Amino acid sequence: QKEVEQNSGPLSVPEGAIASLNCTYSDRGSQSFFWYRQYSGKSPELIMFIYSNGDKEDGRFTAQLNKASQYVSLLIRDSQPSDSATYLCAVNQGGKLIFGQGTELSVKP
Amino acid sequence: DADVTQTPRNRITKTGKRIMLECSQTKGHDRMYWYRQDPGLGLRLIYYSFDVKDINKGEISDGYSVSRQAQAKFSLSLESAIPNQTALYFCATSDLGQYQETQYFGPGTRLLVL
């Protein structure tokens, strides 16, 4: 079992819809969780981090964490074509980030 | 100027050659990392360093070595390059917070080993 798992996609949503990206992790001791966005050929950039159970909102983005289920998700409301990218989930383990393989999101106009 | 820079940005080399990828940062962070990215495999950690005197192997260190010359500089070497080391390589830095371990990535080096 991979330490951090994501559906590779591609996930296709129409413009204006909600995109839901999911991630599971295996280490119950993990304390902080990150979502990065990566455009094709570019470096990853941080969207959000979360460390408490529940929801954390930042503009159109909401991160959700459920430590009991070892599950973290990212919701993107009012999806735009410019949101089309690969989204990487990462989990902090002892100061290192362990990344999932990424989910490719395509937002269709 | 970019906070995390990588040189070269693109490199083509031949099997058996030794090459070095360099990373410099102006963020003043103690922690630095080297990753490689292959299609469908996400980012995999090669080596990391929490300070100048600290070097640690990551998930896929075989075939690679590193040098932390200063707080701001962290170099990755391929002693004898092989074709399956063809990948996109990223350097990253971070600073320690209570929960937040945000990593900041350089622009990447695209390496092709023939």
XYZ file of N, CA, C and O in Angstrom, chain A residues 31-32 34 36 38 41-44 46 49 51 88 92 94-97 99-101, chain B residues 31 33 35 37 40-43 45 48 50 90 99-103 105-107 110:
168
model
N 0.525 14.553 11.007
C -0.115 15.690 11.683
C -0.502 16.821 10.744
O -1.388 17.615 11.081
N 0.180 16.957 9.631
C -0.140 18.076 8.748
C -0.176 17.605 7.297
O 0.545 16.678 6.912
N -1.022 18.776 3.043
C -0.823 19.869 2.103
C -1.428 19.528 0.754
O -1.428 18.380 0.328
N -0.851 20.832 -3.160
C -0.072 21.608 -4.111
C -0.736 21.511 -5.476
O -1.311 20.493 -5.833
N 0.152 21.877 -9.616
C 1.272 21.862 -10.541
C 0.751 21.955 -11.962
O 0.077 21.037 -12.448
N 4.725 21.108 -16.719
C 6.075 21.615 -16.947
C 6.555 22.626 -15.929
O 7.672 23.148 -16.036
N 5.716 22.894 -14.920
C 6.076 23.890 -13.905
C 6.305 23.224 -12.560
O 6.060 22.032 -12.386
N 6.759 24.000 -11.591
C 6.999 23.454 -10.262
C 5.727 23.502 -9.424
O 4.835 24.319 -9.673
N 5.623 22.632 -8.438
C 4.448 22.644 -7.562
C 4.380 23.943 -6.753
O 5.410 24.478 -6.337
N 2.093 25.735 -3.433
C 1.189 25.420 -2.335
C -0.158 26.111 -2.517
O -0.233 27.310 -2.794
N -2.715 24.232 3.421
C -2.331 23.184 4.353
C -3.406 23.100 5.427
O -4.134 24.068 5.679
N -4.235 21.013 9.395
C -3.767 20.085 10.426
C -4.825 19.749 11.470
O -4.599 18.907 12.327
N -1.472 17.780 -6.186
C -0.672 16.850 -5.398
C -1.034 16.966 -3.921
O -1.015 18.057 -3.358
N 3.007 15.333 5.922
C 4.247 15.559 6.644
C 4.550 14.356 7.538
O 3.752 13.998 8.393
N 7.683 13.397 9.872
C 9.005 13.659 10.444
C 9.773 14.751 9.724
O 10.995 14.663 9.579
N 9.061 15.760 9.278
C 9.717 16.870 8.594
C 9.881 16.667 7.103
O 10.334 17.564 6.401
N 9.522 15.485 6.623
C 9.570 15.248 5.179
C 8.143 15.233 4.656
O 7.211 14.846 5.355
N 7.983 15.651 3.413
C 6.679 15.533 2.773
C 6.655 14.283 1.909
O 7.550 14.071 1.087
N 4.489 12.596 -0.968
C 3.515 13.025 -1.955
C 2.750 11.839 -2.533
O 3.306 10.745 -2.725
N 1.492 12.082 -2.835
C 0.741 11.168 -3.668
C 1.142 11.362 -5.116
O 1.927 12.261 -5.448
N 0.576 10.527 -5.983
C 0.994 10.587 -7.387
C 0.333 11.711 -8.153
O 0.694 12.003 -9.291
N 16.258 23.906 5.758
C 15.960 22.581 5.193
C 15.909 22.642 3.680
O 15.279 23.518 3.095
N 15.779 19.971 -0.006
C 15.346 18.652 -0.486
C 15.618 18.522 -1.984
O 15.557 19.509 -2.713
N 14.033 16.161 -5.158
C 13.023 15.220 -5.619
C 13.231 14.929 -7.097
O 13.778 15.736 -7.836
N 10.682 13.647 -10.413
C 9.292 13.434 -10.807
C 9.264 12.702 -12.132
O 9.894 13.123 -13.107
N 3.136 10.065 -13.736
C 2.302 9.111 -13.015
C 2.827 8.672 -11.669
O 2.170 7.902 -10.977
N 3.997 9.162 -11.277
C 4.595 8.702 -10.016
C 4.711 9.797 -8.971
O 5.243 9.574 -7.894
N 4.255 10.968 -9.268
C 4.346 12.041 -8.287
C 5.780 12.441 -8.021
O 6.693 12.187 -8.820
N 6.000 13.047 -6.878
C 7.336 13.483 -6.472
C 7.923 12.459 -5.514
O 7.295 12.099 -4.530
N 11.255 11.537 -3.055
C 12.347 12.189 -2.345
C 13.644 11.423 -2.550
O 13.707 10.212 -2.313
N 17.570 14.649 1.551
C 17.170 15.864 2.227
C 18.187 16.237 3.297
O 18.933 15.384 3.787
N 18.501 18.823 6.803
C 17.825 19.716 7.737
C 18.729 20.844 8.196
O 18.258 21.831 8.766
N 13.484 18.377 -8.993
C 13.139 19.595 -8.262
C 13.922 19.684 -6.962
O 14.081 18.700 -6.246
N 3.300 23.175 12.817
C 2.633 22.193 11.985
C 2.964 22.394 10.522
O 2.952 21.485 9.731
N 3.229 23.620 10.199
C 3.396 23.938 8.799
C 4.797 23.622 8.329
O 5.770 24.113 8.889
N 4.895 22.763 7.359
C 6.186 22.417 6.787
C 6.117 22.727 5.305
O 6.387 21.883 4.467
N 5.714 23.946 4.993
C 5.533 24.323 3.597
C 6.851 24.263 2.865
O 7.858 24.799 3.314
N 6.835 23.596 1.747
C 8.023 23.520 0.917
C 7.869 24.428 -0.295
O 6.805 24.516 -0.895
N 9.414 25.262 -4.012
C 10.116 24.527 -5.047
C 10.832 25.445 -6.029
O 10.362 26.534 -6.350
N 11.979 24.965 -6.495
C 12.654 25.610 -7.604
C 11.953 25.293 -8.915
O 10.990 24.519 -8.936
N 12.436 25.855 -10.016
C 11.756 25.698 -11.307
C 11.955 24.336 -11.948
O 11.276 23.998 -12.908
N 15.236 19.590 -16.155
C 14.816 18.450 -16.991
C 16.068 17.754 -17.491
O 16.875 18.357 -18.198
